Amino acid sequence: MRRILLADADAFYVAVARAVDPEGAGKAELLIVGGSRESRGVVCSASYEVRKYGVRSAMPIARALRLCPDATCVPVPFKECWQKSREIRQVLQEFTPVVEGASVDEWYLDMTGTEGLYHHEPLATTAQRIRERVRAATGLTLSIGGGTNKLIAKMAVDRAKPSSGGEGVVIIESGAEQAFLKTCTLAEIPLVGPKFQARLAKRGMVRVEDVLQHDRAALEQWLSKREAGWLWNRVHGLDDNTVAHRVTNKGISRDETFRTDLVTDEDIERELLRLVTRAAADMRGDGLTARTVAVRLRDADFTTRATQRTLPEPVVSDRIILRVARDLLAKLRQARRVPARLVGVRLSGLTKAGAEDQMRLLGSDETERDRELARAIDRVRQKYGAKGIVPGGLTK
């Protein structure tokens, strides 16, 4: 029997911003992280106090301030966020060597086989000790969900979070999955977005329990065979994805699932530009270079497609990475031009930037000017926030 935990840092960007600036952000209960009052950007994270006014992540800053005019806005402290992320991961690896980073503030832990190490104590007890250890070591708090697979752990952690009225830990024991799922809405299932919810609601299906009243054949009459199979597995709590054990950081991935499927090449490419900008900046912040660029699309019917290219030499600049990513996206779109519900980019083949990286890299077309420009942009963002300077394609 698998024992999977998902540790999710509570209001991560807000907590880090408060730690970095205790005299400013640290004193502001009504705190928005992601820009300034003059910014055209979006909310990266909001304190729980601000969320009570309806402010949410990915909301335009201007709209957030209309909902909560007294909020304090601060830029994202990217460097400090990645440092805290590494510190948390180091603590988690004290409890199990099998830790997978799902994002900068989420980590899956495979606790299978560790029962003897912890004297067969309940998994919830181990989870509480993990929370206490992380808080003591980093000053940040985690919410932890657990179950027999990653899907159940993900849904459980949402119930554990303060924003849901949780107390920090929710563990769904083996055999209790179906009872737990019957208490959930379809909106609580990862990747069941608003558009899919609306289609299901037309058939009278709003909660997991509504779907369970129908057999798989009935679902296939209303949905595509792929969608029906995917939904059937989710409402029955089935997920065979394993926690990927990475001894070293082998890749930096950034992806986005859209509330409404994107249709045009222009809209999809704009989101790709946004993701490349984030991934490349994070990579440089870690002092790394990449050789392989990959692009992933998830179509409206849940078909997931990906392609990648490995370059002759490692690169760091947005210009080269974006050029490769656009070529890869064009290849995927030419093969199948349908609405997209998710776009992702991944940089891998990572190595530490060394003295040899000061030279022009043969075969990559990346020049020292490209690198200096990238470093200059990073310095501006560190000083003024992620929206201090953005690619022209993101200002439309």
PDB file of N, CA and C in Angstrom, residues 303-359:
ATOM      1  N   THR A 303      -5.953  15.374 -24.454  1.00  0.00           N
ATOM      2  CA  THR A 303      -4.779  14.783 -25.093  1.00  0.00           C
ATOM      3  C   THR A 303      -3.559  15.635 -24.751  1.00  0.00           C
ATOM      4  N   THR A 304      -2.510  14.998 -24.238  1.00  0.00           N
ATOM      5  CA  THR A 304      -1.292  15.717 -23.884  1.00  0.00           C
ATOM      6  C   THR A 304      -0.199  15.382 -24.882  1.00  0.00           C
ATOM      7  N   ARG A 305       0.413  16.433 -25.438  1.00  0.00           N
ATOM      8  CA  ARG A 305       1.464  16.254 -26.439  1.00  0.00           C
ATOM      9  C   ARG A 305       2.681  17.087 -26.043  1.00  0.00           C
ATOM     10  N   ALA A 306       3.867  16.573 -26.373  1.00  0.00           N
ATOM     11  CA  ALA A 306       5.089  17.296 -26.021  1.00  0.00           C
ATOM     12  C   ALA A 306       6.178  17.012 -27.045  1.00  0.00           C
ATOM     13  N   THR A 307       7.077  17.943 -27.178  1.00  0.00           N
ATOM     14  CA  THR A 307       8.248  17.764 -28.030  1.00  0.00           C
ATOM     15  C   THR A 307       9.390  18.570 -27.438  1.00  0.00           C
ATOM     16  N   GLN A 308      10.619  18.206 -27.758  1.00  0.00           N
ATOM     17  CA  GLN A 308      11.766  18.892 -27.177  1.00  0.00           C
ATOM     18  C   GLN A 308      12.926  18.947 -28.165  1.00  0.00           C
ATOM     19  N   ARG A 309      13.890  19.797 -27.854  1.00  0.00           N
ATOM     20  CA  ARG A 309      15.086  19.924 -28.674  1.00  0.00           C
ATOM     21  C   ARG A 309      16.286  20.127 -27.749  1.00  0.00           C
ATOM     22  N   THR A 310      17.352  19.376 -28.020  1.00  0.00           N
ATOM     23  CA  THR A 310      18.593  19.530 -27.268  1.00  0.00           C
ATOM     24  C   THR A 310      19.595  20.308 -28.111  1.00  0.00           C
ATOM     25  N   LEU A 311      20.144  21.370 -27.543  1.00  0.00           N
ATOM     26  CA  LEU A 311      21.055  22.256 -28.245  1.00  0.00           C
ATOM     27  C   LEU A 311      22.501  21.766 -28.128  1.00  0.00           C
ATOM     28  N   PRO A 312      23.361  22.180 -29.038  1.00  0.00           N
ATOM     29  CA  PRO A 312      24.762  21.738 -28.989  1.00  0.00           C
ATOM     30  C   PRO A 312      25.483  22.181 -27.725  1.00  0.00           C
ATOM     31  N   GLU A 313      25.097  23.346 -27.186  1.00  0.00           N
ATOM     32  CA  GLU A 313      25.742  23.903 -26.002  1.00  0.00           C
ATOM     33  C   GLU A 313      24.678  24.479 -25.072  1.00  0.00           C
ATOM     34  N   PRO A 314      24.987  24.626 -23.782  1.00  0.00           N
ATOM     35  CA  PRO A 314      24.011  25.201 -22.843  1.00  0.00           C
ATOM     36  C   PRO A 314      23.771  26.678 -23.094  1.00  0.00           C
ATOM     37  N   VAL A 315      22.559  27.139 -22.778  1.00  0.00           N
ATOM     38  CA  VAL A 315      22.166  28.535 -22.978  1.00  0.00           C
ATOM     39  C   VAL A 315      21.483  29.069 -21.726  1.00  0.00           C
ATOM     40  N   VAL A 316      21.380  30.399 -21.649  1.00  0.00           N
ATOM     41  CA  VAL A 316      20.698  31.024 -20.510  1.00  0.00           C
ATOM     42  C   VAL A 316      19.736  32.130 -20.931  1.00  0.00           C
ATOM     43  N   SER A 317      19.865  32.669 -22.131  1.00  0.00           N
ATOM     44  CA  SER A 317      19.125  33.882 -22.494  1.00  0.00           C
ATOM     45  C   SER A 317      17.702  33.586 -22.949  1.00  0.00           C
ATOM     46  N   ASP A 318      16.795  34.532 -22.647  1.00  0.00           N
ATOM     47  CA  ASP A 318      15.404  34.410 -23.066  1.00  0.00           C
ATOM     48  C   ASP A 318      15.292  34.291 -24.588  1.00  0.00           C
ATOM     49  N   ARG A 319      16.115  35.061 -25.311  1.00  0.00           N
ATOM     50  CA  ARG A 319      15.982  35.115 -26.764  1.00  0.00           C
ATOM     51  C   ARG A 319      16.157  33.739 -27.398  1.00  0.00           C
ATOM     52  N   ILE A 320      17.195  33.019 -27.013  1.00  0.00           N
ATOM     53  CA  ILE A 320      17.452  31.714 -27.613  1.00  0.00           C
ATOM     54  C   ILE A 320      16.420  30.693 -27.152  1.00  0.00           C
ATOM     55  N   ILE A 321      16.130  30.691 -25.854  1.00  0.00           N
ATOM     56  CA  ILE A 321      15.167  29.721 -25.322  1.00  0.00           C
ATOM     57  C   ILE A 321      13.796  29.937 -25.954  1.00  0.00           C
ATOM     58  N   LEU A 322      13.388  31.196 -26.080  1.00  0.00           N
ATOM     59  CA  LEU A 322      12.085  31.484 -26.666  1.00  0.00           C
ATOM     60  C   LEU A 322      12.043  31.104 -28.139  1.00  0.00           C
ATOM     61  N   ARG A 323      13.126  31.337 -28.865  1.00  0.00           N
ATOM     62  CA  ARG A 323      13.148  30.973 -30.278  1.00  0.00           C
ATOM     63  C   ARG A 323      12.935  29.469 -30.454  1.00  0.00           C
ATOM     64  N   VAL A 324      13.624  28.675 -29.634  1.00  0.00           N
ATOM     65  CA  VAL A 324      13.462  27.222 -29.711  1.00  0.00           C
ATOM     66  C   VAL A 324      12.052  26.825 -29.293  1.00  0.00           C
ATOM     67  N   ALA A 325      11.550  27.426 -28.209  1.00  0.00           N
ATOM     68  CA  ALA A 325      10.218  27.080 -27.706  1.00  0.00           C
ATOM     69  C   ALA A 325       9.139  27.403 -28.735  1.00  0.00           C
ATOM     70  N   ARG A 326       9.274  28.519 -29.432  1.00  0.00           N
ATOM     71  CA  ARG A 326       8.284  28.873 -30.461  1.00  0.00           C
ATOM     72  C   ARG A 326       8.300  27.868 -31.604  1.00  0.00           C
ATOM     73  N   ASP A 327       9.489  27.427 -32.006  1.00  0.00           N
ATOM     74  CA  ASP A 327       9.581  26.424 -33.065  1.00  0.00           C
ATOM     75  C   ASP A 327       8.891  25.121 -32.638  1.00  0.00           C
ATOM     76  N   LEU A 328       9.109  24.749 -31.380  1.00  0.00           N
ATOM     77  CA  LEU A 328       8.501  23.515 -30.877  1.00  0.00           C
ATOM     78  C   LEU A 328       6.980  23.652 -30.800  1.00  0.00           C
ATOM     79  N   LEU A 329       6.512  24.816 -30.351  1.00  0.00           N
ATOM     80  CA  LEU A 329       5.068  25.047 -30.288  1.00  0.00           C
ATOM     81  C   LEU A 329       4.456  24.982 -31.680  1.00  0.00           C
ATOM     82  N   ALA A 330       5.123  25.600 -32.653  1.00  0.00           N
ATOM     83  CA  ALA A 330       4.614  25.584 -34.029  1.00  0.00           C
ATOM     84  C   ALA A 330       4.500  24.153 -34.547  1.00  0.00           C
ATOM     85  N   LYS A 331       5.455  23.313 -34.193  1.00  0.00           N
ATOM     86  CA  LYS A 331       5.438  21.909 -34.612  1.00  0.00           C
ATOM     87  C   LYS A 331       4.224  21.184 -34.026  1.00  0.00           C
ATOM     88  N   LEU A 332       3.942  21.422 -32.755  1.00  0.00           N
ATOM     89  CA  LEU A 332       2.795  20.789 -32.107  1.00  0.00           C
ATOM     90  C   LEU A 332       1.489  21.286 -32.695  1.00  0.00           C
ATOM     91  N   ARG A 333       1.405  22.588 -32.959  1.00  0.00           N
ATOM     92  CA  ARG A 333       0.176  23.157 -33.496  1.00  0.00           C
ATOM     93  C   ARG A 333      -0.077  22.724 -34.936  1.00  0.00           C
ATOM     94  N   GLN A 334       0.972  22.563 -35.715  1.00  0.00           N
ATOM     95  CA  GLN A 334       0.800  22.092 -37.087  1.00  0.00           C
ATOM     96  C   GLN A 334       0.269  20.667 -37.122  1.00  0.00           C
ATOM     97  N   ALA A 335       0.697  19.861 -36.152  1.00  0.00           N
ATOM     98  CA  ALA A 335       0.241  18.467 -36.105  1.00  0.00           C
ATOM     99  C   ALA A 335      -1.223  18.353 -35.697  1.00  0.00           C
ATOM    100  N   ARG A 336      -1.669  19.304 -34.854  1.00  0.00           N
ATOM    101  CA  ARG A 336      -3.054  19.218 -34.365  1.00  0.00           C
ATOM    102  C   ARG A 336      -3.461  20.600 -33.857  1.00  0.00           C
ATOM    103  N   ARG A 337      -4.251  21.315 -34.608  1.00  0.00           N
ATOM    104  CA  ARG A 337      -4.636  22.676 -34.234  1.00  0.00           C
ATOM    105  C   ARG A 337      -6.028  22.656 -33.614  1.00  0.00           C
ATOM    106  N   VAL A 338      -6.060  22.475 -32.277  1.00  0.00           N
ATOM    107  CA  VAL A 338      -7.316  22.464 -31.514  1.00  0.00           C
ATOM    108  C   VAL A 338      -7.119  23.367 -30.299  1.00  0.00           C
ATOM    109  N   PRO A 339      -8.207  23.761 -29.622  1.00  0.00           N
ATOM    110  CA  PRO A 339      -8.064  24.604 -28.431  1.00  0.00           C
ATOM    111  C   PRO A 339      -7.169  23.945 -27.384  1.00  0.00           C
ATOM    112  N   ALA A 340      -6.422  24.769 -26.656  1.00  0.00           N
ATOM    113  CA  ALA A 340      -5.486  24.279 -25.645  1.00  0.00           C
ATOM    114  C   ALA A 340      -5.972  24.650 -24.252  1.00  0.00           C
ATOM    115  N   ARG A 341      -5.909  23.696 -23.340  1.00  0.00           N
ATOM    116  CA  ARG A 341      -6.282  23.960 -21.951  1.00  0.00           C
ATOM    117  C   ARG A 341      -5.058  24.124 -21.057  1.00  0.00           C
ATOM    118  N   LEU A 342      -3.875  23.701 -21.541  1.00  0.00           N
ATOM    119  CA  LEU A 342      -2.646  23.845 -20.760  1.00  0.00           C
ATOM    120  C   LEU A 342      -1.468  24.029 -21.701  1.00  0.00           C
ATOM    121  N   VAL A 343      -0.551  24.902 -21.313  1.00  0.00           N
ATOM    122  CA  VAL A 343       0.720  25.070 -22.011  1.00  0.00           C
ATOM    123  C   VAL A 343       1.827  24.973 -20.974  1.00  0.00           C
ATOM    124  N   GLY A 344       2.906  24.278 -21.327  1.00  0.00           N
ATOM    125  CA  GLY A 344       4.014  24.146 -20.394  1.00  0.00           C
ATOM    126  C   GLY A 344       5.351  24.229 -21.101  1.00  0.00           C
ATOM    127  N   VAL A 345       6.369  24.668 -20.378  1.00  0.00           N
ATOM    128  CA  VAL A 345       7.736  24.683 -20.895  1.00  0.00           C
ATOM    129  C   VAL A 345       8.649  24.080 -19.840  1.00  0.00           C
ATOM    130  N   ARG A 346       9.655  23.354 -20.282  1.00  0.00           N
ATOM    131  CA  ARG A 346      10.598  22.707 -19.367  1.00  0.00           C
ATOM    132  C   ARG A 346      12.016  22.908 -19.869  1.00  0.00           C
ATOM    133  N   LEU A 347      12.891  23.323 -18.971  1.00  0.00           N
ATOM    134  CA  LEU A 347      14.311  23.468 -19.268  1.00  0.00           C
ATOM    135  C   LEU A 347      15.055  22.373 -18.516  1.00  0.00           C
ATOM    136  N   SER A 348      15.836  21.577 -19.216  1.00  0.00           N
ATOM    137  CA  SER A 348      16.550  20.479 -18.576  1.00  0.00           C
ATOM    138  C   SER A 348      17.969  20.397 -19.128  1.00  0.00           C
ATOM    139  N   GLY A 349      18.664  19.335 -18.728  1.00  0.00           N
ATOM    140  CA  GLY A 349      20.080  19.275 -19.044  1.00  0.00           C
ATOM    141  C   GLY A 349      20.802  20.397 -18.330  1.00  0.00           C
ATOM    142  N   LEU A 350      20.432  20.618 -17.066  1.00  0.00           N
ATOM    143  CA  LEU A 350      20.936  21.757 -16.313  1.00  0.00           C
ATOM    144  C   LEU A 350      22.338  21.514 -15.785  1.00  0.00           C
ATOM    145  N   THR A 351      23.173  22.526 -15.866  1.00  0.00           N
ATOM    146  CA  THR A 351      24.516  22.486 -15.295  1.00  0.00           C
ATOM    147  C   THR A 351      24.821  23.835 -14.674  1.00  0.00           C
ATOM    148  N   LYS A 352      25.732  23.846 -13.732  1.00  0.00           N
ATOM    149  CA  LYS A 352      26.153  25.091 -13.104  1.00  0.00           C
ATOM    150  C   LYS A 352      26.906  25.949 -14.111  1.00  0.00           C
ATOM    151  N   ALA A 353      26.589  27.236 -14.130  1.00  0.00           N
ATOM    152  CA  ALA A 353      27.291  28.148 -15.019  1.00  0.00           C
ATOM    153  C   ALA A 353      28.725  28.302 -14.535  1.00  0.00           C
ATOM    154  N   GLY A 354      29.705  28.107 -15.433  1.00  0.00           N
ATOM    155  CA  GLY A 354      31.110  28.201 -15.070  1.00  0.00           C
ATOM    156  C   GLY A 354      31.816  29.252 -15.887  1.00  0.00           C
ATOM    157  N   ALA A 355      33.115  29.321 -15.705  1.00  0.00           N
ATOM    158  CA  ALA A 355      33.892  30.331 -16.417  1.00  0.00           C
ATOM    159  C   ALA A 355      33.797  30.153 -17.910  1.00  0.00           C
ATOM    160  N   GLU A 356      33.679  28.896 -18.362  1.00  0.00           N
ATOM    161  CA  GLU A 356      33.621  28.673 -19.801  1.00  0.00           C
ATOM    162  C   GLU A 356      32.372  29.260 -20.413  1.00  0.00           C
ATOM    163  N   ASP A 357      31.357  29.536 -19.567  1.00  0.00           N
ATOM    164  CA  ASP A 357      30.117  30.084 -20.097  1.00  0.00           C
ATOM    165  C   ASP A 357      30.247  31.550 -20.487  1.00  0.00           C
ATOM    166  N   GLN A 358      31.384  32.159 -20.169  1.00  0.00           N
ATOM    167  CA  GLN A 358      31.581  33.537 -20.596  1.00  0.00           C
ATOM    168  C   GLN A 358      31.871  33.610 -22.085  1.00  0.00           C
ATOM    169  N   MET A 359      32.281  32.496 -22.667  1.00  0.00           N
ATOM    170  CA  MET A 359      32.590  32.473 -24.088  1.00  0.00           C
ATOM    171  C   MET A 359      31.326  32.333 -24.909  1.00  0.00           C
TER     172      MET A 359
END
